[in-house]
CSV table of N, CA and C in Angstrom, one decimal:
chain,number,residue,atom,x,y,z
A,361,MET,N,24.2,11.5,19.2
A,361,MET,CA,22.7,11.6,19.5
A,361,MET,C,22.5,12.1,20.9
A,362,ASP,N,21.7,13.1,21.1
A,362,ASP,CA,21.4,13.6,22.4
A,362,ASP,C,20.5,12.6,23.2
A,363,HIS,N,20.5,12.9,24.5
A,363,HIS,CA,19.7,11.9,25.4
A,363,HIS,C,18.3,11.9,25.1
A,364,ARG,N,17.7,13.0,24.7
A,364,ARG,CA,16.2,13.0,24.4
A,364,ARG,C,15.9,12.1,23.2
A,365,ARG,N,16.7,12.2,22.1
A,365,ARG,CA,16.5,11.4,21.0
A,365,ARG,C,16.8,9.9,21.3
A,366,TRP,N,17.8,9.6,22.1
A,366,TRP,CA,18.1,8.3,22.4
A,366,TRP,C,17.0,7.7,23.2
A,367,LEU,N,16.5,8.4,24.2
A,367,LEU,CA,15.4,7.9,25.0
A,367,LEU,C,14.1,7.7,24.2
A,368,GLU,N,13.9,8.6,23.2
A,368,GLU,CA,12.7,8.4,22.4
A,368,GLU,C,12.8,7.1,21.5
A,369,ARG,N,14.0,6.9,21.0
A,369,ARG,CA,14.2,5.7,20.2
A,369,ARG,C,14.2,4.4,21.1
A,370,TYR,N,14.7,4.5,22.3
A,370,TYR,CA,14.7,3.4,23.2
A,370,TYR,C,13.2,3.1,23.6
A,371,ALA,N,12.5,4.1,24.0
A,371,ALA,CA,11.1,3.9,24.3
A,371,ALA,C,10.3,3.2,23.2
A,372,GLU,N,10.6,3.7,22.0
A,372,GLU,CA,9.9,3.1,20.8
A,372,GLU,C,10.3,1.6,20.7
A,373,ALA,N,11.6,1.3,20.9
A,373,ALA,CA,12.0,-0.1,20.8
A,373,ALA,C,11.3,-1.0,21.9
A,374,LEU,N,11.1,-0.4,23.1
A,374,LEU,CA,10.4,-1.1,24.2
A,374,LEU,C,8.9,-1.1,24.0
A,375,GLY,N,8.4,-0.3,23.1
A,375,GLY,CA,6.9,-0.3,22.9
A,375,GLY,C,6.2,0.5,23.9
A,376,VAL,N,6.8,1.5,24.4
A,376,VAL,CA,6.2,2.4,25.4
A,376,VAL,C,6.3,3.8,25.0
A,377,ALA,N,5.5,4.7,25.6
A,377,ALA,CA,5.6,6.1,25.4
A,377,ALA,C,6.9,6.7,25.9
A,378,ARG,N,7.5,7.7,25.2
A,378,ARG,CA,8.7,8.3,25.6
A,378,ARG,C,8.4,9.1,26.9
A,379,PRO,N,9.4,9.2,27.8
A,379,PRO,CA,9.2,9.9,29.0
A,379,PRO,C,9.1,11.4,28.7
A,380,THR,N,8.3,12.1,29.6
A,380,THR,CA,8.2,13.5,29.5
A,380,THR,C,9.4,14.1,30.1
A,381,ASP,N,9.6,15.4,29.8
A,381,ASP,CA,10.8,16.1,30.4
A,381,ASP,C,10.7,16.0,31.9
A,382,ALA,N,9.5,16.2,32.5
A,382,ALA,CA,9.3,16.1,33.9
A,382,ALA,C,9.7,14.7,34.5
A,383,GLU,N,9.3,13.7,33.8
A,383,GLU,CA,9.6,12.3,34.2
A,383,GLU,C,11.1,12.1,34.1
A,384,VAL,N,11.8,12.6,33.1
A,384,VAL,CA,13.2,12.4,33.0
A,384,VAL,C,13.9,13.1,34.2
A,385,GLU,N,13.5,14.3,34.5
A,385,GLU,CA,14.0,15.1,35.6
A,385,GLU,C,13.8,14.4,36.9
A,386,ALA,N,12.7,13.8,37.1
A,386,ALA,CA,12.4,13.1,38.4
A,386,ALA,C,13.2,11.8,38.5
A,387,VAL,N,13.4,11.1,37.4
A,387,VAL,CA,14.3,9.9,37.4
A,387,VAL,C,15.7,10.3,37.7
A,388,LEU,N,16.2,11.4,37.1
A,388,LEU,CA,17.6,11.8,37.3
A,388,LEU,C,17.7,12.3,38.8
A,389,GLU,N,16.7,12.9,39.3
A,389,GLU,CA,16.8,13.3,40.7
A,389,GLU,C,16.8,12.0,41.6
A,390,LEU,N,16.0,11.0,41.3
A,390,LEU,CA,16.0,9.8,42.0
A,390,LEU,C,17.4,9.1,42.0
A,391,ALA,N,17.9,9.1,40.8
A,391,ALA,CA,19.3,8.5,40.7
A,391,ALA,C,20.3,9.2,41.5
A,392,ALA,N,20.2,10.6,41.5
A,392,ALA,CA,21.2,11.4,42.2
A,392,ALA,C,21.0,11.1,43.7
A,393,GLU,N,19.8,11.1,44.2
A,393,GLU,CA,19.5,10.8,45.6
A,393,GLU,C,20.1,9.5,46.0
A,394,ALA,N,19.8,8.4,45.2
A,394,ALA,CA,20.3,7.1,45.5
A,394,ALA,C,21.9,7.1,45.5
A,395,ALA,N,22.5,7.7,44.6
A,395,ALA,CA,23.9,7.7,44.5
A,395,ALA,C,24.6,8.5,45.6
A,396,HIS,N,23.9,9.5,46.1
A,396,HIS,CA,24.5,10.3,47.1
A,396,HIS,C,24.2,9.7,48.5
A,397,ALA,N,23.1,9.0,48.7
A,397,ALA,CA,22.8,8.4,49.9
A,397,ALA,C,23.4,7.1,50.2
A,398,SER,N,23.9,6.5,49.1
A,398,SER,CA,24.5,5.2,49.2
A,398,SER,C,25.7,5.1,48.3
A,399,GLU,N,26.0,4.0,47.6
A,399,GLU,CA,27.0,3.9,46.7
A,399,GLU,C,26.4,4.1,45.3
A,400,ARG,N,27.2,4.5,44.3
A,400,ARG,CA,26.8,4.8,43.0
A,400,ARG,C,25.9,3.7,42.3
A,401,PRO,N,26.3,2.4,42.5
A,401,PRO,CA,25.4,1.4,41.9
A,401,PRO,C,24.0,1.4,42.3
A,402,ALA,N,23.7,2.1,43.4
A,402,ALA,CA,22.3,2.1,43.9
A,402,ALA,C,21.4,3.0,42.9
A,403,ALA,N,22.1,3.9,42.2
A,403,ALA,CA,21.3,4.8,41.3
A,403,ALA,C,20.5,4.1,40.2
A,404,PRO,N,21.1,3.4,39.3
A,404,PRO,CA,20.3,2.7,38.3
A,404,PRO,C,19.4,1.7,38.8
A,405,VAL,N,19.9,1.0,39.9
A,405,VAL,CA,19.0,-0.1,40.4
A,405,VAL,C,17.8,0.5,41.1
A,406,ALA,N,17.9,1.6,41.8
A,406,ALA,CA,16.8,2.3,42.4
A,406,ALA,C,15.8,2.7,41.3
A,407,CYS,N,16.2,3.2,40.2
A,407,CYS,CA,15.3,3.6,39.1
A,407,CYS,C,14.6,2.3,38.6
A,408,TRP,N,15.4,1.3,38.4
A,408,TRP,CA,14.8,0.0,37.9
A,408,TRP,C,13.8,-0.5,38.9
A,409,LEU,N,14.1,-0.5,40.2
A,409,LEU,CA,13.1,-1.0,41.2
A,409,LEU,C,11.8,-0.2,41.2
A,410,ALA,N,11.9,1.1,41.1
A,410,ALA,CA,10.7,2.0,41.0
A,410,ALA,C,9.9,1.6,39.8
A,411,ALA,N,10.5,1.4,38.7
A,411,ALA,CA,9.8,1.0,37.5
A,411,ALA,C,9.2,-0.4,37.6
A,412,ARG,N,9.9,-1.3,38.2
A,412,ARG,CA,9.4,-2.6,38.4
A,412,ARG,C,8.2,-2.6,39.3
A,413,ALA,N,8.2,-1.7,40.3
A,413,ALA,CA,7.1,-1.6,41.3
A,413,ALA,C,5.9,-0.8,40.7
A,414,GLY,N,6.2,-0.2,39.5
A,414,GLY,CA,5.1,0.6,38.9
A,414,GLY,C,4.9,1.9,39.7
A,415,VAL,N,5.9,2.4,40.4
A,415,VAL,CA,5.8,3.6,41.2
A,415,VAL,C,6.2,4.8,40.3
A,416,ASP,N,5.3,5.8,40.3
A,416,ASP,CA,5.6,7.1,39.6
A,416,ASP,C,6.9,7.7,40.0
A,417,PRO,N,7.7,8.3,39.1
A,417,PRO,CA,9.0,8.8,39.4
A,417,PRO,C,9.0,9.8,40.6
A,418,ASP,N,8.0,10.7,40.6
A,418,ASP,CA,7.9,11.7,41.7
A,418,ASP,C,7.7,11.0,43.1
A,419,ARG,N,6.9,10.0,43.1
A,419,ARG,CA,6.6,9.2,44.4
A,419,ARG,C,7.9,8.4,44.7
A,420,ALA,N,8.6,7.9,43.8
A,420,ALA,CA,9.8,7.1,44.0
A,420,ALA,C,10.9,8.1,44.6
A,421,LEU,N,10.9,9.3,44.1
A,421,LEU,CA,11.9,10.3,44.6
A,421,LEU,C,11.5,10.6,46.1
A,422,GLU,N,10.3,10.8,46.3
A,422,GLU,CA,9.8,11.1,47.7
A,422,GLU,C,10.2,10.0,48.7
A,423,LEU,N,10.0,8.8,48.3
A,423,LEU,CA,10.3,7.6,49.1
A,423,LEU,C,11.8,7.6,49.4
A,424,ALA,N,12.6,7.8,48.3
A,424,ALA,CA,14.1,7.8,48.4
A,424,ALA,C,14.6,8.9,49.4
A,425,ARG,N,14.0,10.1,49.3
A,425,ARG,CA,14.4,11.2,50.1
A,425,ARG,C,14.0,10.8,51.6
A,426,GLY,N,12.9,10.1,51.8
A,426,GLY,CA,12.5,9.7,53.1
A,426,GLY,C,13.6,8.8,53.8
A,427,LEU,N,14.3,8.0,53.0
A,427,LEU,CA,15.3,7.1,53.5
A,427,LEU,C,16.5,7.9,54.0
A,428,ALA,N,16.7,9.0,53.5
A,428,ALA,CA,17.9,9.8,53.9
A,428,ALA,C,17.9,10.2,55.4
A,429,GLY,N,16.7,10.3,55.9
A,429,GLY,CA,16.6,10.6,57.4
A,429,GLY,C,16.7,9.4,58.3
A,430,GLU,N,16.8,8.2,57.8
A,430,GLU,CA,17.0,7.0,58.6
A,430,GLU,C,18.4,6.9,59.1
A,431,ALA,N,18.5,6.3,60.2
A,431,ALA,CA,19.8,6.0,60.8
A,431,ALA,C,20.5,4.9,60.0
A,432,PRO,N,21.8,4.9,59.9
A,432,PRO,CA,22.5,3.8,59.2
A,432,PRO,C,22.1,2.4,59.7
A,433,GLY,N,21.9,1.5,58.8
A,433,GLY,CA,21.5,0.2,59.1
A,433,GLY,C,20.1,0.0,59.5
A,434,ALA,N,19.3,1.1,59.3
A,434,ALA,CA,17.9,1.0,59.7
A,434,ALA,C,17.1,0.2,58.6
């Protein structure tokens, strides 16, 4: 099963609308940003945090990219 079909079925099981292609791309970019700026476990947790906070994927990505400019330990 490809990822689009799996996500469609998972969204249905959760009782929510399936993500658009643009939303999927933004979430993947957020995950990549988190994984490259930190350790890999940050990627799925960053996506979960954004969803938990109700933050749009594009805004979540913008915020994550903003962290990249901070000094270590900031």
